[in-house]
Amino acid sequence: MIECIYTNPPCFSQTIKKEKAFEIDILGVEGRKNLQKANDELGLALDEADFDYYYDFFLNKIQKNPTDVELFDLAQSNSEHSRHWFFRGELYVNGEKRPESLFKSIQDTQKYSNKNNVIAFCDNSSAITGFESEYLVSTNPTKTAALSKKSLKRHIIYTAETHNFPTGVCPFPGAATGTGGRIRDVHATGRGAHEIAGIAGYSIGNLNLNNYPQSYEPKWDYPNNFATPAKILIEASNGASDYGNKFGEPVIAGFTRSFGMQLPNSKRYEYVKPIMFSAGIGSIDSNSIKKAEAKKGQLVAKVGGPVYRIGVGGGAASSVQVQGDQKNELDFGAVQRGDPEMEQKLHRVIRGCIELGDKNPILSIHDQGAGGNGNVLKEIVEGKNGGAIIKADTFDLGDPTVSIRELWGAEYQESDAILIDPLLVDELKSISSREKCRVNIVGEVTGDNRIIVKNYINELPEHPVDLDLTKLSERESKVFHLRSDVINALSLELPPTLTVKEALNQVLRLPTVGSKRYLTNKVDRSVTGLIAQQQCVGPLHTPVADDVKCSGNWMWAAKVDGEGGKLVQACDAMCTVMKTLGIAVDGGKDSLSMAARCKNNEIICSPGTLVVSTYAPCTDIQKVVTPDFKIPDEAPTVIVYVSMANPRQRYRLGGSALAQCYSQLGNEFPDMDSPEYFKKAFNVVQKIIQEELIFSGHDVSDGGIITALLEMAFAGNCEIHASITSQAGTLETLFAEELGIILEVSHKNLGHLLAICDENDILVQKIGEVVQIYGKDASIIINVNGNCVIDCSLNELRNIWEETSDRLELLQTAENCVKTQIEWRSKVCITNYVASFDFNIDNNFLTKSPKIAILREEGSNGDREMAAAFISVGFEAFDITMTDLANDGNFDQFRGIAFVGGFSFADVLGSAKGWAATINFNEKICKMFETFKNRKDTFSLGICNGCQLMALINWIGDSNVSKGKVFLDDNDCGRFHSGFCSVKIQKSPAIMLQGMEDSILGVWTSHGEGKFTYDSAETEQYLEKQNLRCIRYCDNSGHLTNLYPANPNGSSSAVAGICSSDGRHLAMMPHPDRSFLTWQWPNYPKALKLSHSNFTPWIKMFKNAYEWCIEGRQ
């Protein structure tokens, strides 16, 4: 029950009136004036070219007065945000016409690379040739059915976009919907595709954190309608993380940059309008690549959430040349709201349709974004035989007062438009019903190339939209006259007495350089079980990993005077380098309104930014080089530096983190002096990796070579002795951000590595050694040209590097947990995992296939990895939803139930409470569960959300532990936590843990409510006495711990799992389903590696269940 105090007399009558559509009189004598009025009042953001075009279009070309719905539609769907006029336009730079558009220049890079694109520049994502492999698919996604291995060829897809304007205005929902929109871009590729993992990037202004002043962060004015940089960084990352966590998408890479500076021309550049970058990797079946063309008779459907008055005018609002030039209410009204639970249901519908194979009802699919229905429904029916009649009354309305303009233009989220085969409508509806996702058949393709919208019943005009798609497509390119401001860069002037230690004290605190733990801790990095490498490496899970086709995303204030020419120069430089390297761009997007007006009316441009993302097929996911010093048995190991820019090493400090810390740019900047040399050096490094000559590697980037060395030492938690010889000064040598790579190699392989580099004329230097001294005992010793410039403890420098992250953690995490995390970092050493049992799987032994129900509810997201674990040991796994059970399903044929992880019902009112209610308050279903539980030949496993459910429905403990006596409470840290922890297996009756007692194993944890809590001390003591608390968190030495983050939730006595008294039912918060393969671990120890298997000791759990079923033990 929810209770609420009403402080005023309640009124439940509807006060908002549904607005009627109306015409704008353009044909009359005051046509231009009326169009301008509509532009202002509706927030259309038409520039001069748009205004002239639409006035002429309606006055002369089609000779009709537009409705407000049509004008609003065209302003969104033909905005810069949607149509990329600048990149496709005719450009004059400093008075000289550019020979081709920027888009054409970028496309031309394709001519210089391998022809491995299967999709490029023509869909919601790009794709390159993938592999034939085995995948788990449902044998019938319309109902309860077995999951089976199927050999399929799937190609690799990638997409990237930004959500800058809404993130600046409302950071949490802005970033959340940026993530959601990008996920839909992935699954709306071809005839439907599969999402795998996400990437997130944030560029913000100066943080100016309270009680943490930095000399390079002046206090300046910011716009009223934008959040502050610190608020954007915390809340935007919360929004993106929360959406991905609840959807079930791991975020495995990213970037963070902070910049604000007044340049020598007195112009302030700062990410006042931030960058929220979201990218995603996925896969697409080879038979789903090509969308079908629209043809008469095909049906138009909307799948996903209902229509709300949300995100109205986002396409136009985000295209305004200078943010802050509109009314605040228009800006806030343009921000969308996210619903990851609905997105997950929508994604499952798409996946179900794909898994129907040749009977996939989806002929074409587009996700709804900028412009709402007006954009996506025109896109889905465009083509020579396209056009459609759309009926407003067929849409599900979340708000009955939504006007026809809002229905057609609102950017409400979690919605796709699809073209479907009329003969396969039933299949689509069956899948959608099973996944509790709405499907509306909203129209039919007419073949006349007109888009007509029929108004709500009894409302006029009858057709608020009636447009000829052919005539709309005839618009000519826009013309842009640009110039490029020249910044007279000044030489860098650093304090003459500046020491390396003082410089590090500044550089390591810069948000661009420092630790990103405050970001990685709160985002799921293991969900799906498909992740072979993520950001965090080494014993402290330090976030430093950064690892071919490319995606190019441009964020620029291109239409502000003096800025557009710079973008053209940057694009030309990128294209030249790409062609030389033999790499092509195959997609990307742009955001060209990166400027904001501050309170003092000053226009602040964000620094022009290009994000290049590379993606490539990987033939062996276990050949991964990570940026943490390893120091294997052959210690000490050798550190070498490979120059990637030039055979003659240079040391340019311009644009460096060090320069930024002293509020300067400098005038000599690192460059790829020789792309040909870079290409050769890259191939040499690939050869070195292929021959397995190195243990670790890291690029030299922000903060220079000294930061790269420190990050590898921080991650490896070890001592290093570096000695660098240079022709430059000490600061230039250590802090210049020239292109280079640091490698760790054994003494035995050093000669061979140096010989390979010498044979190819690649500059390489031995610069130090890694020493087998760890943690609090480790030191960092660095010499330059024979002079010792750093001799500090590892912990001292790491604490500086982590401090900005710790300060940001205090804005989102309980203070005591931030303190214990600092304490934990100072004490951690290498974990000695223990598994003194056989965990090999003999496939010849797997002669029978007991059946297990992989049970999920809406919002669950851990089902496929759970199924994979059980299938690996011989089970036949069935995909079952709670909807199936409500529709006369049962558990009669099953020996086991696996309650999967995720966020059932988005954890509304608490974790798993909605799921438990669907069981406890349905007499038939409740009886079904009790019957299964009490059968002596059955077992169950609940992980994460499944564990929370088992506690709520009283499946752990025994009759002495009644309902409500054990439950899972909020983590002590106050938020979702993701990490790789160590656990110790206790002696217990749990059938799945037999033979594993006293093992110490690494395992993924990802939850927000994982603290085992009891109604009384007596209940806790009883569970302890009966040995039912069977899995516990431990530290690196194997001692049970309550210290965060080794204990991620604060459970007393370090409890991570509890079983029933007869051992048949096991509930645990950690994820063995994401940890049973060696490559799923961040750093799998060689001591546990089986020579002929990729299984980890966790497979023993699932094997135990199989053997228990086969032997018929009760």
mmCIF file of N, CA and C in Angstrom, residues 99 196 213 219 733 741 855 907 967 970 1023 1068 1109:
data_model
loop_
_atom_site.group_PDB
_atom_site.id
_atom_site.type_symbol
_atom_site.label_atom_id
_atom_site.label_comp_id
_atom_site.label_asym_id
_atom_site.label_seq_id
_atom_site.Cartn_x
_atom_site.Cartn_y
_atom_site.Cartn_z
ATOM 1 N N PRO A 99 35.214 21.812 -52.772
ATOM 2 C CA PRO A 99 34.807 21.044 -53.956
ATOM 3 C C PRO A 99 33.725 20.001 -53.688
ATOM 4 N N ILE A 196 24.819 -5.751 -27.566
ATOM 5 C CA ILE A 196 25.797 -6.496 -26.761
ATOM 6 C C ILE A 196 26.342 -5.643 -25.615
ATOM 7 N N PRO A 213 39.581 23.294 -4.292
ATOM 8 C CA PRO A 213 39.926 24.276 -5.334
ATOM 9 C C PRO A 213 41.108 23.819 -6.184
ATOM 10 N N LYS A 219 36.061 30.678 -11.387
ATOM 11 C CA LYS A 219 34.612 30.653 -11.159
ATOM 12 C C LYS A 219 33.959 31.610 -12.150
ATOM 13 N N THR A 733 59.981 15.565 -21.238
ATOM 14 C CA THR A 733 60.146 14.121 -21.405
ATOM 15 C C THR A 733 58.991 13.349 -20.769
ATOM 16 N N ILE A 741 53.600 3.815 -27.048
ATOM 17 C CA ILE A 741 53.048 2.674 -26.325
ATOM 18 C C ILE A 741 54.095 2.154 -25.343
ATOM 19 N N LEU A 855 13.580 -18.973 -15.405
ATOM 20 C CA LEU A 855 12.364 -18.186 -15.153
ATOM 21 C C LEU A 855 12.680 -16.696 -15.081
ATOM 22 N N ASP A 907 12.554 -2.650 -10.184
ATOM 23 C CA ASP A 907 12.738 -2.520 -8.733
ATOM 24 C C ASP A 907 11.843 -1.452 -8.120
ATOM 25 N N PHE A 967 15.522 -10.749 4.383
ATOM 26 C CA PHE A 967 15.274 -9.945 3.185
ATOM 27 C C PHE A 967 16.555 -9.221 2.799
ATOM 28 N N ASP A 970 19.018 -2.239 1.067
ATOM 29 C CA ASP A 970 19.893 -1.383 0.254
ATOM 30 C C ASP A 970 21.352 -1.589 0.639
ATOM 31 N N LEU A 1023 20.281 -19.326 11.443
ATOM 32 C CA LEU A 1023 20.848 -19.615 10.119
ATOM 33 C C LEU A 1023 22.325 -19.974 10.231
ATOM 34 N N MET A 1068 21.782 -16.546 -3.882
ATOM 35 C CA MET A 1068 23.053 -15.832 -3.729
ATOM 36 C C MET A 1068 23.036 -14.547 -4.528
ATOM 37 N N CYS A 1109 20.659 -34.477 -10.119
ATOM 38 C CA CYS A 1109 19.463 -34.861 -10.882
ATOM 39 C C CYS A 1109 19.619 -36.259 -11.499
#
